[in-house]
XYZ file of C-alpha atoms in Angstrom:
593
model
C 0.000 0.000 0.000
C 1.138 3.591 -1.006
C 1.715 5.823 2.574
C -2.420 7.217 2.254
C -2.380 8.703 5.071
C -0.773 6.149 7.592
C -0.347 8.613 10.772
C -3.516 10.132 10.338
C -6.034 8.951 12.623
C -8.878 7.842 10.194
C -6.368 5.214 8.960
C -5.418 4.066 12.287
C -9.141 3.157 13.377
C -9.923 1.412 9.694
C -6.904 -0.581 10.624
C -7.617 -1.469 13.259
C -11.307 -2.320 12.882
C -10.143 -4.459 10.020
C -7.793 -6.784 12.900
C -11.678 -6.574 15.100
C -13.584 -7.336 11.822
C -11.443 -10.656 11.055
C -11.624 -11.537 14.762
C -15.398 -10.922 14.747
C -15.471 -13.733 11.747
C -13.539 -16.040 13.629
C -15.399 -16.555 15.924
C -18.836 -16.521 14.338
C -17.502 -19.634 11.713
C -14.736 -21.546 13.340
C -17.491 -23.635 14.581
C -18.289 -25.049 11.371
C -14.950 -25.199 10.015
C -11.653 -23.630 9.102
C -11.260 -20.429 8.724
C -8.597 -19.250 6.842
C -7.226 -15.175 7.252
C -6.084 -13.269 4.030
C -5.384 -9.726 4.307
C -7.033 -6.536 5.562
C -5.783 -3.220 4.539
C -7.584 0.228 5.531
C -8.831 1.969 1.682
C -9.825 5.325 0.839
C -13.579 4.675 1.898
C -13.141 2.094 4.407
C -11.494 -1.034 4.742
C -11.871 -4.482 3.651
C -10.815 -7.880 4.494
C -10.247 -11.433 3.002
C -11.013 -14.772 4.085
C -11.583 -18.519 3.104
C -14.695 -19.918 4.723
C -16.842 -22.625 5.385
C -19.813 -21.082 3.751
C -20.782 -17.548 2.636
C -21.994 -15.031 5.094
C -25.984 -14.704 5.302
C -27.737 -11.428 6.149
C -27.834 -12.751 9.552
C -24.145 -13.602 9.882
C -23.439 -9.865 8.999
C -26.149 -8.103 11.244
C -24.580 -10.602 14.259
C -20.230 -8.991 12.627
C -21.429 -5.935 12.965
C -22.591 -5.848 17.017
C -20.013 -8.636 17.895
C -17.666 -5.331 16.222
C -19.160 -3.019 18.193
C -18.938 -5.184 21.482
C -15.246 -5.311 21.206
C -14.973 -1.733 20.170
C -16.448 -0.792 23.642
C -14.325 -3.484 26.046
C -11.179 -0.763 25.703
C -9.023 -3.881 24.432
C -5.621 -2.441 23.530
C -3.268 -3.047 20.631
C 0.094 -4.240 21.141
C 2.441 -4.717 18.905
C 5.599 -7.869 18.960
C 8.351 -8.103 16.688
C 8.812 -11.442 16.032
C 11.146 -13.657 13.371
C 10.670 -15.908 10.916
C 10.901 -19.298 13.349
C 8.187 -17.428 15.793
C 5.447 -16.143 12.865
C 5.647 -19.978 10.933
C 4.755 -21.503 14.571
C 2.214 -18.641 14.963
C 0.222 -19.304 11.930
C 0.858 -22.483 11.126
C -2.645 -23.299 10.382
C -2.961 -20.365 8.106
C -1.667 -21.257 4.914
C -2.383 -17.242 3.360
C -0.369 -16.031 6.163
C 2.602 -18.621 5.420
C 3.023 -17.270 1.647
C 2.649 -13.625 3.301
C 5.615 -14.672 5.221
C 7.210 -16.147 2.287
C 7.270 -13.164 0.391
C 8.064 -10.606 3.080
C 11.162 -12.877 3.725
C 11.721 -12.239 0.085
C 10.755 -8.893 0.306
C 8.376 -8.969 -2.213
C 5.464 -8.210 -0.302
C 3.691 -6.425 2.983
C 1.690 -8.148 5.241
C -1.748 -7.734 3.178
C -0.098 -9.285 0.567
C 0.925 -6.072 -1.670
C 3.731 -5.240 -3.146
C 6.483 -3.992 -1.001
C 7.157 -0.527 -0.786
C 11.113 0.834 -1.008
C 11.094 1.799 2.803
C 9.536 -1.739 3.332
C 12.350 -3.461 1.727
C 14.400 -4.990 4.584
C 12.397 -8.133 5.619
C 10.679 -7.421 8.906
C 7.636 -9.453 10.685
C 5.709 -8.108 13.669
C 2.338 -9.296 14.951
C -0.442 -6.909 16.590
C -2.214 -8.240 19.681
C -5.847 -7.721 20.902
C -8.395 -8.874 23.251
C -6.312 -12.576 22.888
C -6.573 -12.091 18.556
C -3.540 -11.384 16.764
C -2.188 -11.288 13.207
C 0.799 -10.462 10.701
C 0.926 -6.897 10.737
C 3.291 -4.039 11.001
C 0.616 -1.124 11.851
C 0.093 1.568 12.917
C -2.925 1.143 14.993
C -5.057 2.988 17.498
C -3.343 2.322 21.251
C -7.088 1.154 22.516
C -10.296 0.467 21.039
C -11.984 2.948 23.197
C -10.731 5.442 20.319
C -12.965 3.756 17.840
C -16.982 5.268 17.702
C -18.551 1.897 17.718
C -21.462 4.134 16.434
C -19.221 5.354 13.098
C -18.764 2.324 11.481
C -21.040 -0.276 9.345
C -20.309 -3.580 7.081
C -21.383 -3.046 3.494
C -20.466 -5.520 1.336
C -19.613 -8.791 0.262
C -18.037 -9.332 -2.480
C -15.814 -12.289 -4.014
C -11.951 -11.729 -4.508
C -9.256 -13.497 -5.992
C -6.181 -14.190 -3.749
C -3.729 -11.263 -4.054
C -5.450 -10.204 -6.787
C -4.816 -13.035 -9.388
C -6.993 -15.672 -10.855
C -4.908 -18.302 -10.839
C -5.095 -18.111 -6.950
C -7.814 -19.424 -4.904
C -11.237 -17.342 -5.077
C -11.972 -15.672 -1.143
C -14.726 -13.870 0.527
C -14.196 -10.172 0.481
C -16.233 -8.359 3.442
C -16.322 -4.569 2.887
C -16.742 -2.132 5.446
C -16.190 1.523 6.460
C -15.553 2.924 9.485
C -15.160 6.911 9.992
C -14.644 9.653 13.994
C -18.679 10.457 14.257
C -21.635 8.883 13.152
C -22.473 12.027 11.423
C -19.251 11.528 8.723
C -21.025 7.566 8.339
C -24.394 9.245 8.017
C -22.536 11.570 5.307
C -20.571 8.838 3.505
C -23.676 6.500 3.322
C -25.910 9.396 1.193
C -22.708 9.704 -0.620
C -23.232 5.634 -1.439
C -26.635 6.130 -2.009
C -26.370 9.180 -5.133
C -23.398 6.878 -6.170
C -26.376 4.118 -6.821
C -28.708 6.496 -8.715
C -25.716 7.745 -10.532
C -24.365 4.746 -11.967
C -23.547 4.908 -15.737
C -25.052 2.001 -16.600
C -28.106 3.064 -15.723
C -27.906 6.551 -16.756
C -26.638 4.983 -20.389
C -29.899 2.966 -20.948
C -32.133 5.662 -19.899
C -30.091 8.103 -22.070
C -30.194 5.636 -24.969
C -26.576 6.098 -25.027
C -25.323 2.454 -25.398
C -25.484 -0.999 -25.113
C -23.733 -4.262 -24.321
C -24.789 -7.530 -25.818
C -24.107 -11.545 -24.547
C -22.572 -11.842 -28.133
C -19.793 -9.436 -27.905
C -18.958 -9.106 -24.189
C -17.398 -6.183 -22.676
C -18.052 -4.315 -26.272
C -19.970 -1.597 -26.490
C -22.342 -1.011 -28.909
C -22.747 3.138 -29.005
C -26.147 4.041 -29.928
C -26.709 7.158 -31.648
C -26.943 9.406 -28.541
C -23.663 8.511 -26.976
C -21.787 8.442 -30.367
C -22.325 12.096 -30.775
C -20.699 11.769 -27.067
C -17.800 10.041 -28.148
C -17.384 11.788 -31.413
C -17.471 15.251 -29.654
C -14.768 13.877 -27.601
C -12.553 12.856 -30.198
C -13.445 16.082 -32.710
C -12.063 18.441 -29.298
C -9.217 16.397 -28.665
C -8.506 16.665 -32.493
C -8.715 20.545 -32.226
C -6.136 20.769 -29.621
C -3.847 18.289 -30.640
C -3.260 19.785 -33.948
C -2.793 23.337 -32.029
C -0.135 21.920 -30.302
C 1.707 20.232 -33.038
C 0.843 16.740 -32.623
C 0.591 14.821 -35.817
C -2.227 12.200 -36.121
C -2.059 8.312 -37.737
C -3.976 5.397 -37.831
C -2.833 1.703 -37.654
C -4.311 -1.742 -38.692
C -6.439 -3.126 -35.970
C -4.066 -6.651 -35.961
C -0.257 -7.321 -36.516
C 1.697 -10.359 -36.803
C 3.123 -11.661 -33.216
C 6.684 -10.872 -34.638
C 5.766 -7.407 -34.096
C 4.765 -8.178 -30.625
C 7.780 -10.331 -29.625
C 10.299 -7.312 -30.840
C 7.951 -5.069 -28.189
C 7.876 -7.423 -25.571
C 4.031 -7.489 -25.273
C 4.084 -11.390 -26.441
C 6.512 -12.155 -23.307
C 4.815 -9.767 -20.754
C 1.465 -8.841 -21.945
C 0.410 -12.098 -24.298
C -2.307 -13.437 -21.510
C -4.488 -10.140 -22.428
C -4.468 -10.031 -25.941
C -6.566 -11.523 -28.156
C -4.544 -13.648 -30.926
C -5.532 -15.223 -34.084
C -3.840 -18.529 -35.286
C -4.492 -18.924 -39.112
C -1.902 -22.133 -38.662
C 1.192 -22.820 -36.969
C 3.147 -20.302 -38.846
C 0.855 -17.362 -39.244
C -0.376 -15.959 -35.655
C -1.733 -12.239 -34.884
C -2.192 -10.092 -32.252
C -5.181 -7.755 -32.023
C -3.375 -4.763 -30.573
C -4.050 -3.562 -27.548
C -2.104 -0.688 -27.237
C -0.576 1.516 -30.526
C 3.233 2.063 -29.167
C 4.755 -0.495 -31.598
C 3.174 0.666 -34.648
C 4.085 4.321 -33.822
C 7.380 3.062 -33.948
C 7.175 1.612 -36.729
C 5.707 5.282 -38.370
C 8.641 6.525 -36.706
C 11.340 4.325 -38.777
C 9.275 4.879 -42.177
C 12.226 7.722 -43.110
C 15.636 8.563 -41.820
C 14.834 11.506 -38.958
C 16.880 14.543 -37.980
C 17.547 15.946 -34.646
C 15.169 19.111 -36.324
C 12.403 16.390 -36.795
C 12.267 16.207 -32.530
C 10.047 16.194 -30.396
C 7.991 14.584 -33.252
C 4.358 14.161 -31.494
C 2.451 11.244 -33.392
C -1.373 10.972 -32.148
C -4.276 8.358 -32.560
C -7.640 7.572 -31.468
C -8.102 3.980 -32.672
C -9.340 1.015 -31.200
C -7.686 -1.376 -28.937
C -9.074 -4.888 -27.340
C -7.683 -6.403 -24.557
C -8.688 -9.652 -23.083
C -10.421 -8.857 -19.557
C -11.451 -11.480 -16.950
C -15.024 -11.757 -17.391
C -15.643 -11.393 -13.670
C -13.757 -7.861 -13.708
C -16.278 -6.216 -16.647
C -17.957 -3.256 -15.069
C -19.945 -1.734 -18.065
C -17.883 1.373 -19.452
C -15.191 1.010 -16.356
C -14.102 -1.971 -17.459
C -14.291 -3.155 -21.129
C -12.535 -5.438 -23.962
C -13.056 -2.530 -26.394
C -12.213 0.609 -26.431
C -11.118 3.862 -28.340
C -7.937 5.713 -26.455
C -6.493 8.990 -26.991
C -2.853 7.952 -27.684
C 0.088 9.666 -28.021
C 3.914 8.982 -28.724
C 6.252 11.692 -28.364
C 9.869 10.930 -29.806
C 12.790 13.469 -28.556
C 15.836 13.860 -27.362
C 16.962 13.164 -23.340
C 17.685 17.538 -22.953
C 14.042 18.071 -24.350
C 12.700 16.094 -21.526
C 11.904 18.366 -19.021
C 10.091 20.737 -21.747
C 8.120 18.394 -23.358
C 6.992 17.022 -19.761
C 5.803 20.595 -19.144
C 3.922 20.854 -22.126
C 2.404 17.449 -21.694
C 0.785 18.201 -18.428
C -0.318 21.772 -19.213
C -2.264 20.186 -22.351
C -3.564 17.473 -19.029
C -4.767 20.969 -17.520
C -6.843 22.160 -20.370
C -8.658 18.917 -21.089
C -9.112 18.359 -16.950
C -10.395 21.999 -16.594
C -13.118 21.789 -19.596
C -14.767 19.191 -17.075
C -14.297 20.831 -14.119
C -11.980 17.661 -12.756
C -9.772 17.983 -9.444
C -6.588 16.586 -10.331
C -3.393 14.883 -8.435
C -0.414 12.898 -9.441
C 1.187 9.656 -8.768
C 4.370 7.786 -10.075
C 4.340 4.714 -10.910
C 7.800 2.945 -10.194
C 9.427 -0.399 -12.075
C 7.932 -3.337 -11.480
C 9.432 -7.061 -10.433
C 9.033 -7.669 -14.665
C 11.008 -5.060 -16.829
C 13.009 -4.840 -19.852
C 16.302 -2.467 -19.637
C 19.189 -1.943 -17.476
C 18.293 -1.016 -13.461
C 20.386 2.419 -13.714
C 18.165 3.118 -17.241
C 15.150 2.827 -15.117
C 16.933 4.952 -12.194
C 17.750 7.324 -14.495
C 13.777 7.669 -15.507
C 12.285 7.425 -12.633
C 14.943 10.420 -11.422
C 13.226 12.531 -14.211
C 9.748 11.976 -13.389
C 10.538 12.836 -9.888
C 11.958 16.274 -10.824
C 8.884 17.038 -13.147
C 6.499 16.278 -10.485
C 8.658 18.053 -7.291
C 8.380 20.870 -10.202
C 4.756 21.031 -10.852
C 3.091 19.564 -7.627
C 5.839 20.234 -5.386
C 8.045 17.630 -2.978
C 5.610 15.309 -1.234
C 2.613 16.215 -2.679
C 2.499 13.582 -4.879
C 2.163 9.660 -4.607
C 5.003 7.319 -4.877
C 3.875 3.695 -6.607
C 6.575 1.087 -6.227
C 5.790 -1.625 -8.828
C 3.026 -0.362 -10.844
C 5.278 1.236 -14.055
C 4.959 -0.997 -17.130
C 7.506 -3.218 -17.946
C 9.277 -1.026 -20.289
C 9.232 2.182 -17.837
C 8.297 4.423 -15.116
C 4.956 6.435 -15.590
C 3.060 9.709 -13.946
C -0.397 8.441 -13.149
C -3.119 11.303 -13.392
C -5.958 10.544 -10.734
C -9.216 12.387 -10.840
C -11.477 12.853 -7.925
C -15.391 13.009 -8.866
C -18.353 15.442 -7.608
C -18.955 12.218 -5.652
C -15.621 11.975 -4.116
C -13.850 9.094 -5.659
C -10.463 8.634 -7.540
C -9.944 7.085 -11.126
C -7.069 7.219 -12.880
C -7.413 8.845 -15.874
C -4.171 10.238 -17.633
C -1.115 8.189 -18.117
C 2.333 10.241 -18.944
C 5.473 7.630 -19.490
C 8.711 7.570 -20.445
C 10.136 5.220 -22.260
C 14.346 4.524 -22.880
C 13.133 0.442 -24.147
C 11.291 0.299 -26.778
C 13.069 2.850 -29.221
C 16.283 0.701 -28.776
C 13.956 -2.299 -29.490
C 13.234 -1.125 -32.833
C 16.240 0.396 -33.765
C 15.043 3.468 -34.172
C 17.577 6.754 -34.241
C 17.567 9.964 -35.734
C 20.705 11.708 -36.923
C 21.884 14.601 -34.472
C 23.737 18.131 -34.704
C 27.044 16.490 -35.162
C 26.084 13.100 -37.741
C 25.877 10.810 -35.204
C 22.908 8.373 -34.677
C 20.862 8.734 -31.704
C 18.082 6.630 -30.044
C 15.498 8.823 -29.250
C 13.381 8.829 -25.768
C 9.662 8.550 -26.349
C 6.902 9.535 -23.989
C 3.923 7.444 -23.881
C 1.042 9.216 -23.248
C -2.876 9.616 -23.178
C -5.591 12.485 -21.358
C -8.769 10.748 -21.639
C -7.357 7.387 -21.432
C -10.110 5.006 -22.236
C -12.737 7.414 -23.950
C -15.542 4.742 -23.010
C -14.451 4.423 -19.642
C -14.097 8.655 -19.686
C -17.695 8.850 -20.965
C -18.772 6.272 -17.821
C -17.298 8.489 -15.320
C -17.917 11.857 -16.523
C -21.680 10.359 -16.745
C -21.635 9.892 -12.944
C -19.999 13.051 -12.421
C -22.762 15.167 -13.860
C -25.255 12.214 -12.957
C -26.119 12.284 -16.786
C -26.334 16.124 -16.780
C -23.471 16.190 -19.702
C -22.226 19.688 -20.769
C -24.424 21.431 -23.344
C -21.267 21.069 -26.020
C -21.831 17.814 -25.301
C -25.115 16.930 -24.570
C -26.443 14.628 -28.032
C -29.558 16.778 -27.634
C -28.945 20.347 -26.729
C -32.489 21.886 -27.275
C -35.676 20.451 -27.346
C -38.508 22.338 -28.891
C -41.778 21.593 -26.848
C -45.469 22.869 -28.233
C -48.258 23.488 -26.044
C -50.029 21.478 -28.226
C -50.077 20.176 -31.377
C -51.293 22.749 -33.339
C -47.876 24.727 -32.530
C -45.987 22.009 -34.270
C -45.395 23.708 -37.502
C -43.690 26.612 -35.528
C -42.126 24.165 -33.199
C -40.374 22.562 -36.867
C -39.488 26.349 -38.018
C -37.544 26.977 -34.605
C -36.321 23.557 -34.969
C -35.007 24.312 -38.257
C -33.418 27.615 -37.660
C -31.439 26.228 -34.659
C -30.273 23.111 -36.831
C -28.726 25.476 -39.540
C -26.423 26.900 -36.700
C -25.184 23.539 -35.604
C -26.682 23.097 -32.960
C -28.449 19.630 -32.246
C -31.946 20.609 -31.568
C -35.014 18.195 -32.156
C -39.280 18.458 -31.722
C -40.930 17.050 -28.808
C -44.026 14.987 -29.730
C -44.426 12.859 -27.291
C -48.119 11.904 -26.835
C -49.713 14.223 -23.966
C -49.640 17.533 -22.294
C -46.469 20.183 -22.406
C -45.495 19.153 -19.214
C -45.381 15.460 -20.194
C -43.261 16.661 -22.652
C -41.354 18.883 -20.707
C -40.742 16.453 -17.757
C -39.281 13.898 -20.805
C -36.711 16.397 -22.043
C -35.485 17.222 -18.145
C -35.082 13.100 -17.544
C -32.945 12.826 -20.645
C -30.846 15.936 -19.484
C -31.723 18.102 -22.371
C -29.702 21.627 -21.731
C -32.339 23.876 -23.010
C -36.289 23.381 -23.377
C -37.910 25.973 -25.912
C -41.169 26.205 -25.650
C -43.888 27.394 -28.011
C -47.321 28.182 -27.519
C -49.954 30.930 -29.469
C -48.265 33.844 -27.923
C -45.260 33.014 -29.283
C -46.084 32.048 -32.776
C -48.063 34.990 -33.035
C -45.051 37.550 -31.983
C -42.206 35.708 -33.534
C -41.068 34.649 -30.153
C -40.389 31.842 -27.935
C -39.583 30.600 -23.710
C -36.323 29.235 -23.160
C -36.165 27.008 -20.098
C -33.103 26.618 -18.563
C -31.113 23.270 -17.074
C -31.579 24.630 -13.474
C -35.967 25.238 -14.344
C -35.517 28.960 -15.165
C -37.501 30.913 -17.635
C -36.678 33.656 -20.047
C -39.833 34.276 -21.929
C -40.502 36.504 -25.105
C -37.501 35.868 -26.287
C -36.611 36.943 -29.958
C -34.944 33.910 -31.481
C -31.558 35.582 -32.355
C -31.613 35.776 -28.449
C -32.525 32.940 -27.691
C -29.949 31.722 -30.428
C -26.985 33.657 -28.874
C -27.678 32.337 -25.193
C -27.403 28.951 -26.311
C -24.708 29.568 -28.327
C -22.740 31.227 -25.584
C -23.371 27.793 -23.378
C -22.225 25.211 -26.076
């Protein structure tokens, strides 16, 4: 686990009610069989822990979790914590077989006690136990000193979920209890409305009620985008063109498959093969549907012989990728198979680094700021699997460090050990939502492999051949999975550039309709995406459709304003401007969109 917030106190009491939460479980199932501890870190919202049962929880087992919690929350047990070695924690837990690989690998130092990777500071091998009320387990804290510091009233279980072991599905599949835990019951009350708009606001609900799109049995994880949310998507893309070609970036598209050989020189076939899709015409012939662009922008790249006055050449695309997901971790837009992403490859030399850095995340800024997106950083370190020398990736991870100290300032950004890709260090761009979560949208990275891999070079001031850097890079990131949470951002309420209806014209009745049609018309031929209400019914019928599918503006029309030319704009937020002329009414809207 990164350091969120380990000496604050919030973290200490999820912690710790993680240690009560798997003691709680104990002793509710022991009775019935084995009962077998994972791991149970403290997470942004809560805290969760793992465990291999003898059955899965009921509604009763949780309700009885939850006071059996609470009860040792109030009998002031205390939390003590005993270094132990190796010898000690294999006698210990010797009839917990997830705690014996935990041990394994922090031997190794290749892991933490909740079986994550280990962190830098973490890297001398070191095994400690906390104790309390006669429960202990592998941990090396912190903790609260006593329970008493807990609000037994602040903290609820609200989930259970299924979880592979450490994350990997070739490991055994666990029960995953969620729960949260917070210093008054009035922060729980908060957290839990929180939950509940998160429920009404989920994209997949908002997509089929805004008929924007649609996933099918026969193409899973695929989205099909229905005419609504291509205008979305295309909006996207047409903005991103705009200011990508301001900024000097060059755009290309590739084929959608290329031969493994292609692959193997990358590396993907060695590190990423498992989540690509391939297709085997025989034993000699075998492709790879890409799922990421960076080899065939190299391959663009080596099409001529480039000069030094060629860099930073800034190659762009927006095509489509597939990667093979497990089906279990598909989450409609969040998590898909296909997918359009805003790539970038950005070949220069080492000394234009620092510049083109700067420019990279000031372009971040003006996409972020269009969507009104709270922004922080995190770097993403090498992982145990990585092509290139160690003081290559020092080197790297050295510059990334001195962009971000530059733009975010010392500290105020998170350090990732493990999570670069394999062929280099990366600046991870997280968002926070109007509903308080992170996602990580941008990726920045910087790559020293896979120029060298393709022998690409450009010739420099003095004739010599270079390799050039290249910086990875994408804002949106997945545009479908941008779409899905910008959707539960504005709760469906979508920007009036963007909106795939920006004004519906509504008629009292349906004699108006031919002056409904001529507004229609006039706001068509200024681009703007406008469309006639006739829904079956009364104007508010037809009013009260046009504010469920988010429409920005509502004109309405009625016999006072067909007979003086005019019309009522309704606004987004149920205000009224009536006897409006329409070039009024024409430049209001226009000003919004």
């Amino acid at each position: 686990m990164n350091s969120f917030n380990k000496d604050k106190k919030l973290f200490k009491i999820r912690h710790s009610c993680a240690h009560i939460l798997a003691q709680a479980v104990r002793e509710r199932f022991e009775a019935e069989g084995p009962v077998h501890l994972g791991g149970g870190p403290p997470i942004e919202d809560g805290f969760y822990y793992d465990f291999r049962l003898p059955r899965s929880p009921s509604d009763e087992d949780i309700e009885w979790l939850e006071a059996r919690m609470k009860e040792i929350i109030g009998s002031a047990c205390r939390f003590e914590k005993e270094e132990i070695d190796e010898a000690r924690a294999r006698e210990l837990f010797s009839d917990q077989p997830f705690k014996i690989e935990l041990i394994d690998l922090i031997a190794a130092g290749k892991s933490d006690d909740n079986g994550e990777a280990a962190e830098e500071e973490d890297a001398a091998p070191a095994l400690s136990i906390y104790r309390h009320d006669g429960f202990y387990d592998l941990c090396k804290g912190p903790h609260v000193e006593e329970s008493s510091q807990i609000n037994p009233e602040a903290i609820k279980i609200v989930s259970v979920a299924g979880a592979y072991w450490r994350g990997s599905e070739r490991n055994p599949m666990l029960v995953r209890i969620y729960a949260t835990a917070w210093e008054s019951r009035a922060d729980l009350e908060e957290y839990l409305e929180i939950v509940e708009k998160r429920k009404s606001r989920d994209h997949r609900v908002l997509g089929k009620r805004l008929e924007l799109f649609h996933f099918d049995q026969s193409a899973p994880g695929m989205p099909y985008w229905l005419p609504n949310g291509l205008i979305v998507l295309n909006e996207l893309i047409d903005y991103w063109r705009r200011v990508h070609r301001k900024n000097g970036y060059k755009e290309f598209s590739a084929p959608l498959i290329n031969d493994k050989k292609l692959w193997e020189i990358s590396g993907h076939w060695e590190h990423y093969r498992d989540n690509m899709f391939v297709i085997e015409e025989d034993e000699d012939t075998v492709f790879g549907v890409k799922p990421m662009n960076c080899p065939n922008a190299m391959v663009i790249f080596n099409l001529k012989v480039r000069s030094y006055r060629d860099l930073p050449l800034r190659l762009s695309d927006c095509d489509v990728l597939h990667r093979n997901e497990r089906s279990g971790t598909l989450s409609g837009l969040l998590r898909v198979q296909k997918f359009q992403q805003d790539d970038a490859h950005i070949f220069l030399a080492e000394e234009q680094l620092e510049d083109e850095f700067d420019r990279v995340l000031d372009l971040c800024h003006e996409f972020y700021r269009l969507f009104d997106l709270e922004y922080s950083f995190r770097l993403s370190k090498r992982p145990d699997e990585f092509v290139g020398s160690i003081n290559q990736w020092d080197r790297a991870e050295a510059i990334l460090e001195g962009v971000l100290e530059k733009r975010a300032g010392k500290g105020n950004f998170q350090i990732a050990p493990g999570e670069g890709a394999f062929y280099g260090p990366k600046i991870d761009i997280l968002m926070r939502d109007s509903l308080g979560r992170k996602w990580q949208m941008g990726t920045i990275q910087l790559d020293f492999q896979l120029p060298s891999r393709f022998g690409c070079h450009y010739v420099d001031r003095d004739g010599s051949r270079k390799v050039p850097c290249v910086i990875h890079r994408v804002i949106y990131g997945s545009l479908d999975r941008f779409i899905g949470i910008l959707l539960e951002h504005t709760g469906g309420a979508l920007p009036a550039w963007l909106s795939p209806v920006q004004v519906i014209v509504a008629p009292v009745s349906d004699r108006h309709l031919d002056y409904a049609r001529l507004i229609c018309d006039k706001l068509c031929d200024r681009d703007i995406r406008a469309e006639v209400s006739e829904v079956e019914g009364t104007l508010s019928k037809r009013v009260r459709e046009a504010v469920l599918m988010k429409v920005p503006f509502i004109v309405i029309v009625g016999d006072k304003e067909a007979a003086s030319s005019c019309l009522t704009l309704r606004l987004r937020d149920g205000s009224e401007q009536r006897d409006l002329a329409l070039d009024q009414a024409l430049e209001l809207i226009l000003g919004e969109i």
